[in-house]
Coordinates of C-alpha atoms in Angstrom, one line a residue:
X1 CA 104.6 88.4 101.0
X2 CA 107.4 86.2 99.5
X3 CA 109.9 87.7 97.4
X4 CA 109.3 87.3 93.1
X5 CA 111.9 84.9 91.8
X6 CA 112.1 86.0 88.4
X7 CA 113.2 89.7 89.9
X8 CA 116.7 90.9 88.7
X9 CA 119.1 90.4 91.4
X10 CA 120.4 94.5 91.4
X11 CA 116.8 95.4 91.7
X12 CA 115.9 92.7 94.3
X13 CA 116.5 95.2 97.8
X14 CA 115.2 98.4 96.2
X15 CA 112.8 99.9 99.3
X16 CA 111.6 103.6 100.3
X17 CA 114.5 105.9 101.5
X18 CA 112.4 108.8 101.2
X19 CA 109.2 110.7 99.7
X20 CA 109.7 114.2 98.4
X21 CA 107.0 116.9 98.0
X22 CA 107.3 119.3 96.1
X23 CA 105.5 122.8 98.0
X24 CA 104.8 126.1 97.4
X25 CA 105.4 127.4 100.8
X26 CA 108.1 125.4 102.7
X27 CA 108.2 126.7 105.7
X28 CA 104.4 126.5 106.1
X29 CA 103.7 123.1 105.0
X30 CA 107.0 122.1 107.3
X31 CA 105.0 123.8 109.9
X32 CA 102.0 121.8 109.3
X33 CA 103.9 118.4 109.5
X34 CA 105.7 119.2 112.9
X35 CA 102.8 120.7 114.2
X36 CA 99.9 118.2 112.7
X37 CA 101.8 115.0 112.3
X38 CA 104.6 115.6 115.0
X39 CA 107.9 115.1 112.2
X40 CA 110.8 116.3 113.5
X41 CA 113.0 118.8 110.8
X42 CA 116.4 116.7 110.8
X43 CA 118.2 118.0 107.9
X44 CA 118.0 121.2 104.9
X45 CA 119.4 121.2 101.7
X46 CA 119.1 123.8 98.6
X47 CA 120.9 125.9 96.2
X48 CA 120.5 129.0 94.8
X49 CA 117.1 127.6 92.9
X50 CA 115.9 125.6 95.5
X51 CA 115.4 125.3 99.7
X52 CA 114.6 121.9 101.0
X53 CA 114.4 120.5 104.6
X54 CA 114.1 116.6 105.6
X55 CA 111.2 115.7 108.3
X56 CA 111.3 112.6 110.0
X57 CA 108.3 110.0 112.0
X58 CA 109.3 106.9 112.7
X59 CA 111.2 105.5 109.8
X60 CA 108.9 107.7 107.7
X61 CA 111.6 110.1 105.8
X62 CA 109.7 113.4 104.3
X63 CA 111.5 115.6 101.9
X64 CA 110.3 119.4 101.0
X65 CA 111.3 121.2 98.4
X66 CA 110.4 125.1 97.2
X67 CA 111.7 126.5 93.9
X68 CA 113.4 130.1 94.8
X69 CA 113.9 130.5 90.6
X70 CA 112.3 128.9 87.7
X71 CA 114.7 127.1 86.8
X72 CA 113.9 124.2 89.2
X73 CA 111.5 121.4 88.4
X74 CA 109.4 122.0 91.4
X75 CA 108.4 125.6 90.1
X76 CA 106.5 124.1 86.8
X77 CA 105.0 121.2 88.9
X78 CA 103.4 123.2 91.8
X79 CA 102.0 125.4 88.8
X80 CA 100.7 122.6 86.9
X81 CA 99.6 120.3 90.1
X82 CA 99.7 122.1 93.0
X83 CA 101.7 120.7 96.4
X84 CA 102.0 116.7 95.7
X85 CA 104.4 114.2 95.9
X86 CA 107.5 114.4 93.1
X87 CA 109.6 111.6 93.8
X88 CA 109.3 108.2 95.6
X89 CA 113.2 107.8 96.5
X90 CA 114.4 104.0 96.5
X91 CA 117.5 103.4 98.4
X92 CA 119.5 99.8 97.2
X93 CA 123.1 98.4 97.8
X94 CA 124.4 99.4 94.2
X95 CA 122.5 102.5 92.4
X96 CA 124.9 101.8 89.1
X97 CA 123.6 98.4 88.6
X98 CA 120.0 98.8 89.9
X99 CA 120.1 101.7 87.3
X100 CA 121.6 100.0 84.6
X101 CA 119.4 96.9 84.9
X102 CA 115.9 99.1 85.4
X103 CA 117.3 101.2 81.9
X104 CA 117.6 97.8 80.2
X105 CA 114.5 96.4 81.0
X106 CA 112.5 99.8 79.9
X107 CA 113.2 102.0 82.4
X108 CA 113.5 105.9 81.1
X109 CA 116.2 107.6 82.2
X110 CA 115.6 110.8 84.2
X111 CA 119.2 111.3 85.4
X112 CA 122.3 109.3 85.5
X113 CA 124.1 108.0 88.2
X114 CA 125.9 110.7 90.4
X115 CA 128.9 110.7 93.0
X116 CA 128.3 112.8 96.0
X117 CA 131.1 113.5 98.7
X118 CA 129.7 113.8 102.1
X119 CA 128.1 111.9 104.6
X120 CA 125.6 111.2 102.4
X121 CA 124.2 108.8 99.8
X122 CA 127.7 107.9 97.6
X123 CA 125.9 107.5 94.5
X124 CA 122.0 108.7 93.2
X125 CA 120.6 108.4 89.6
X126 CA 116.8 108.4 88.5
X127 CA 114.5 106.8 86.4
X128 CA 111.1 107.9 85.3
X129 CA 108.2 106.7 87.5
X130 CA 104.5 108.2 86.2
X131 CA 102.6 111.2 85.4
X132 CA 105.6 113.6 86.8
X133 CA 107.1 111.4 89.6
X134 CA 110.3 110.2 89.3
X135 CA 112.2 107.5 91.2
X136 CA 115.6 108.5 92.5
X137 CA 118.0 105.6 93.3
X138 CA 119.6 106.1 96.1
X139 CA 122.7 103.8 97.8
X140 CA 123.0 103.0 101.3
X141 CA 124.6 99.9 102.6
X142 CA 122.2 97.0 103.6
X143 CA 120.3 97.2 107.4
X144 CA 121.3 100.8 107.6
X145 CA 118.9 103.1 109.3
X146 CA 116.9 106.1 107.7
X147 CA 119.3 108.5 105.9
X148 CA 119.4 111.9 104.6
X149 CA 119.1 112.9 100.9
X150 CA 122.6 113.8 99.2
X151 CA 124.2 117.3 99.6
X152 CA 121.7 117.3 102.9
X153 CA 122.8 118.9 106.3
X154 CA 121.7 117.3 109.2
X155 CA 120.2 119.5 111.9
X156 CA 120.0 118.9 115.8
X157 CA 116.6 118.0 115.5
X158 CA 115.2 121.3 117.1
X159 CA 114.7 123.8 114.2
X160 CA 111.0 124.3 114.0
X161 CA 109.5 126.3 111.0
X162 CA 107.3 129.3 111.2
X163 CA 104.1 128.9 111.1
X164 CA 101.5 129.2 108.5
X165 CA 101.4 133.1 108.6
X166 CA 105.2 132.9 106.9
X167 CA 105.4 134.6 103.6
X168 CA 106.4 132.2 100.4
X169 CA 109.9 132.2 99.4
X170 CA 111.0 134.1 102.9
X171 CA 113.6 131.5 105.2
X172 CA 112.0 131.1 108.8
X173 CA 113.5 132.7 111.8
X174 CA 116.0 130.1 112.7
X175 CA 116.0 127.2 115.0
X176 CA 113.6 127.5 118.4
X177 CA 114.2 126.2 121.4
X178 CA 111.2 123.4 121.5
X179 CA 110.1 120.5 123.8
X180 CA 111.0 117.0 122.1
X181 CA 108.1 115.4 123.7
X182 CA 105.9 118.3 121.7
X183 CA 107.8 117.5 118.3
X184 CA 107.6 113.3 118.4
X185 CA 105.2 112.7 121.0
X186 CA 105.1 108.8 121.3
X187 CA 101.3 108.4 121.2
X188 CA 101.6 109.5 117.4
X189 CA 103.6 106.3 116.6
X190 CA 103.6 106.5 112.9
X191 CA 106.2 103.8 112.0
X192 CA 107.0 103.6 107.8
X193 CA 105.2 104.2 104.5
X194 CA 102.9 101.3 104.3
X195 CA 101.9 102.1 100.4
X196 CA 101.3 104.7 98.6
X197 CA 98.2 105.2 96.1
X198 CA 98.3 106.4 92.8
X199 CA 95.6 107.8 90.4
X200 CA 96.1 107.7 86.5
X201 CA 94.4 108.2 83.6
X202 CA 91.7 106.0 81.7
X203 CA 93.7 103.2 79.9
X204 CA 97.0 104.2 82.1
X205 CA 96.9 100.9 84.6
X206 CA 97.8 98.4 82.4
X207 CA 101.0 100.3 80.6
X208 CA 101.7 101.6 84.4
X209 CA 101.6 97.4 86.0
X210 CA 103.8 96.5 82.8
X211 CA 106.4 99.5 83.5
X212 CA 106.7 98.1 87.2
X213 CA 107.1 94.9 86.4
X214 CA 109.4 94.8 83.4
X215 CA 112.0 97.7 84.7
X216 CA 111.6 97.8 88.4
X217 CA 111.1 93.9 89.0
X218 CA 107.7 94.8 90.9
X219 CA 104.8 91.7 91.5
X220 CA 101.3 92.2 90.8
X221 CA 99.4 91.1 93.8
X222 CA 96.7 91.8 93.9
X223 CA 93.6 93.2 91.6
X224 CA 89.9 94.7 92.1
X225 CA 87.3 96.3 90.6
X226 CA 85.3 98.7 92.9
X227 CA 81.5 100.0 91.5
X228 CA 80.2 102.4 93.9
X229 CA 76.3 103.2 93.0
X230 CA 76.8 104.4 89.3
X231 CA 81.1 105.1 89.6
X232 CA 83.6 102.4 89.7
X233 CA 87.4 102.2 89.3
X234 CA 90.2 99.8 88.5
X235 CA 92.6 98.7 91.0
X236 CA 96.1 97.0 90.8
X237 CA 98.2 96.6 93.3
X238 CA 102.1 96.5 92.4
X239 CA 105.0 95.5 95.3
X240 CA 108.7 95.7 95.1
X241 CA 110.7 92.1 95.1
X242 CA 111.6 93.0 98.7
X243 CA 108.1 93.4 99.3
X244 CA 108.5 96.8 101.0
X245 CA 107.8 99.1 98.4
X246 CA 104.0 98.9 97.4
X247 CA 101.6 101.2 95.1
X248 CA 98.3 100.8 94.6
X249 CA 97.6 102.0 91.1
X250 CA 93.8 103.2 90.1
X251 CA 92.4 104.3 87.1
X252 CA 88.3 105.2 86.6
X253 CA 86.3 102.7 84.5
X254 CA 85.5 104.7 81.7
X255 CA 81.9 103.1 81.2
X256 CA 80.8 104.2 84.3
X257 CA 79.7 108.0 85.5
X258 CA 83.1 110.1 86.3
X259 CA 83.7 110.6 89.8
X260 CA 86.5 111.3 92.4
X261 CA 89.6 109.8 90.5
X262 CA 88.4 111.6 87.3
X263 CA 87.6 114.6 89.7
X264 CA 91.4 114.0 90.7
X265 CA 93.0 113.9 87.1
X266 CA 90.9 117.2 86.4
X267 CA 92.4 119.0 89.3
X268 CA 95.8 117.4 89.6
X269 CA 95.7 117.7 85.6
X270 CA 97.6 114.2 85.5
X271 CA 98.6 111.1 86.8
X272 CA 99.8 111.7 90.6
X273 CA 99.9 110.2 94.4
X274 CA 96.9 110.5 95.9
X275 CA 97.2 109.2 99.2
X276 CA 100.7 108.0 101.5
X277 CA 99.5 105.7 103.9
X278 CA 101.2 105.8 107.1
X279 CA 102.4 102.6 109.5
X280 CA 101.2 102.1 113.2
X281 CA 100.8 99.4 115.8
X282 CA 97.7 101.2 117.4
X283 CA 95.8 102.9 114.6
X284 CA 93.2 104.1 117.5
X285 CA 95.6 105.3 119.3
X286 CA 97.6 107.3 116.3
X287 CA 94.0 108.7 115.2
X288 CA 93.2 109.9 119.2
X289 CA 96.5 111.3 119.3
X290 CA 97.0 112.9 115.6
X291 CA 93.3 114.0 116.1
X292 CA 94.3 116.5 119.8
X293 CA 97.1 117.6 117.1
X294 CA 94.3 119.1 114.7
X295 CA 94.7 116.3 112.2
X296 CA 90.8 116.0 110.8
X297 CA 89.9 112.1 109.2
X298 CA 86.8 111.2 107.1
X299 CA 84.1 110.2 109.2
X300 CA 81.9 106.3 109.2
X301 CA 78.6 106.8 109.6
X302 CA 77.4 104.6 112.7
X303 CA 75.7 102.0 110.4
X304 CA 79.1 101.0 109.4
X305 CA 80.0 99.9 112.7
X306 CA 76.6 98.0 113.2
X307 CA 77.5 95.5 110.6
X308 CA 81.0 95.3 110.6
X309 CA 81.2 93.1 113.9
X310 CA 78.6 90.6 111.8
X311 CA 81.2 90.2 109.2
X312 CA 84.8 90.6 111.5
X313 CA 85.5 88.9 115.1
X314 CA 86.0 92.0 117.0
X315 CA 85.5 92.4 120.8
X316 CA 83.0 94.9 122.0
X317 CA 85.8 96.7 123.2
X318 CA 87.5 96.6 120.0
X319 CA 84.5 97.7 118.1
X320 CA 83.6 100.5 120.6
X321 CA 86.9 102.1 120.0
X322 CA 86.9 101.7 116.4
X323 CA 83.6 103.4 116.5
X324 CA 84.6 106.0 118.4
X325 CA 87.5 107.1 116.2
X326 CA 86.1 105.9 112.8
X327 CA 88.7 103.7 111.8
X328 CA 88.0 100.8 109.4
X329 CA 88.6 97.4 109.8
X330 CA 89.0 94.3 107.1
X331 CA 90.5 91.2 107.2
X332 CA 92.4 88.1 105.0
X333 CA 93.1 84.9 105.2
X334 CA 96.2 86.3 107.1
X335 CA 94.7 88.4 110.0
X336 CA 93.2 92.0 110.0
X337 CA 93.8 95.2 109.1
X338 CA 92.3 98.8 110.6
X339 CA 92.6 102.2 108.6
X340 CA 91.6 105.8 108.5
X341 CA 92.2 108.4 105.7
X342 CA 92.3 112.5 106.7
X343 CA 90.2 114.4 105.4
X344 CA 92.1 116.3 102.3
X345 CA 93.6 119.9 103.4
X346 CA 94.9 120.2 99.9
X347 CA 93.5 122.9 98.4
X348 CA 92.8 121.3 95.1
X349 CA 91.5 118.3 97.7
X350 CA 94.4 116.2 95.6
X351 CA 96.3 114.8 98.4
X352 CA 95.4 113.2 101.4
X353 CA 96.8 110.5 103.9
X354 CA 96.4 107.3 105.9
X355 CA 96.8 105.2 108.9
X356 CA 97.0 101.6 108.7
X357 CA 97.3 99.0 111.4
X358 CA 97.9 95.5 109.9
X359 CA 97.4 92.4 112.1
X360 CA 98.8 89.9 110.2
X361 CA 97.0 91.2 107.2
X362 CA 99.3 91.1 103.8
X363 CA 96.7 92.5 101.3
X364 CA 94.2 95.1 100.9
X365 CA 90.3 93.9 101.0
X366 CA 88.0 94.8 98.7
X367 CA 85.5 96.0 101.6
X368 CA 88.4 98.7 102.8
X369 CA 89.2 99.9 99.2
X370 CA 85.1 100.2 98.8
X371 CA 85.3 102.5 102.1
X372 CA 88.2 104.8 101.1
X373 CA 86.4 105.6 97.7
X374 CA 82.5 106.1 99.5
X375 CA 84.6 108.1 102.3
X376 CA 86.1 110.3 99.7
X377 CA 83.2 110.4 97.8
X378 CA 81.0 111.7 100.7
X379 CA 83.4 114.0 101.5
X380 CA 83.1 115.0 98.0
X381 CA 79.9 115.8 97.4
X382 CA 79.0 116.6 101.0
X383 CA 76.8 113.8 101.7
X384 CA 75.6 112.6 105.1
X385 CA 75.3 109.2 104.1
X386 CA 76.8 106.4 102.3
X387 CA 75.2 105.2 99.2
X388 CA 74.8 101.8 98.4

């Protein structure tokens, strides 16, 4: 997708250097995320309010963070909302002046820009993102690789948490001796955050697309409005001048019955991320693989599959292993696209994840963002079947 040319030049490289989650347990859910999603634990940070470690897929960069006090932000958020994402981290070339330019267009401040000594990030500052997500800037010189977050240690790569019998607020036993191929096994092969997809509140989506637009420099791309049986939602989709940074904003139509996005802002009690969706050039091959890890996706029922190769040019091969793994597939005028969400381990069912496969593809079509809310919804309500 071509880059906007009305974009202010400080904001015009502004990309994902990391997401971090705020947890209750960290060295459960870190556990869950080497074990389930083979990350790799490559740095910790903390204080005496806070412990944090740094996980890394790919070029995927996971940060999480578990109040030890109440005086950190991330004890009143996992009161209010559970385990969810708390900041969507942009890195850029020059935090002072991406910072000052976002401020001047609307952005609201969330903290000023920072020096850091270290190998780290030189310079951070945050502006206010929705619901209770914030954006850290973060700077990095151009065509650098993925980074740690400031005041972060880097580890050797082979600390491996406890498991999920480990007590909240205890540290884990220290680093293990562990097999790399066990930690980042290459049939994984998650590769960057595609997009992230965020619920908010009835009469939230347009403020939210303005916000983007007018302090962050973000495009609106692309638009749809989804009516499944007697539920429907809003869509907008929002992308970052460089293109790399996209969020798909939803919102429930308020004339319609409530359903899982109002079932969302009841149990998230807010605005909030409700899905990451994860990057991979095989996204049969990341389900197989993720799915002998103990990952477990929403399933297609079989009639899916019995149109779809009516409406997409698929090879019976292709369309048997699609099948076979439930993975989705939609096209554009670009190319194609295949995805699969997980089924939702979060026990508020709140967050939840993707993989996406895009060949060629640039946008989302409306048949795949009809299938993520009937998946969810059957998963929902327990269903067996899709309604239509």
């Amino acid at each position: 997708m071509r880059n906007s040319p009305k974009a202010a030049e400080p904001l015009a490289d502004l990309a994902i250097d990391y997401v971090e989650l705020y947890v209750e347990n960290l060295d459960s859910s870190a556990f869950q995320w080497v074990d389930r999603y083979a990350f790799t634990i490559v740095g910790n940070g903390g204080s005496a309010d806070h412990r944090s470690l740094a996980l890394r897929h790919g070029r995927i960069t996971l940060v999480l963070t578990q109040a030890t006090s109440d005086r950190h932000p991330a004890s009143a958020y996992v009161l209010s909302h559970g385990d969810g994402v708390a900041d969507i981290a942009l890195r850029t070339a020059d935090v002072r002046a991406a910072f000052e330019a976002a401020v001047a267009n609307g952005a609201v401040v969330h903290r000023r820009p920072a020096r850091h000594t270290g190998d780290g990030p030189s310079v951070t500052a945050a502006v206010h993102g929705f619901g209770d997500v914030v954006h850290t800037l973060v700077e990095r010189a151009p065509d650098t690789g993925p980074g740690l977050p400031a005041g972060f240690v880097p580890t050797d790569g082979e600390e491996r948490p406890d498991g999920p019998g480990a007590e909240a607020g205890q540290a884990g036993a220290g680093p293990t001796e562990v097999n790399p191929t066990e930690v980042s096994p290459a049939g994984v092969g998650l590769l960057d955050i595609d997009h992230i997809a965020v619920c908010l509140g009835t009469g939230g989506l347009g403020p939210a697309v303005a916000y983007y637009q007018q302090a962050l420099g973000f495009r609106d791309v692309f638009a749809e409005h989804i009516v499944v049986g007697a539920q429907a939602m809003h869509s907008k989709v929002v992308q970052s001048p460089s293109g790399t940074v996209t969020l798909t904003l939803i919102e429930p139509d308020d004339t319609a019955l409530p359903g899982q996005i109002d079932e969302f802002l009841k149990s998230h009690q807010g605005s909030g991320v409700q899905h990451l969706a994860f990057s991979s050039h095989d996204a049969v091959g990341s389900v197989r693989a993720l799915s002998d890890r103990g990952v477990t996706f929403l399933s297609t029922p079989d009639a899916y599959y019995d149109l779809l190769g009516e409406r997409i040019d698929l090879s019976p091969r292709r369309l048997a292993d699609l099948r076979a793994t439930g993975v989705l597939a939609d096209e554009d005028h670009d190319g194609q696209l295949f995805q699969i969400f997980t089924a939702s381990a979060h026990p508020r069912h709140t967050l939840f994840y993707e993989v996406i496969e895009r060949q060629g593809a640039q946008t989302f079509g409306s048949a795949n963002i009809k299938a993520l809310y009937e998946a969810v919804e059957l998963e929902r309500t327990g269903q067996r079947d899709f309604r239509r």
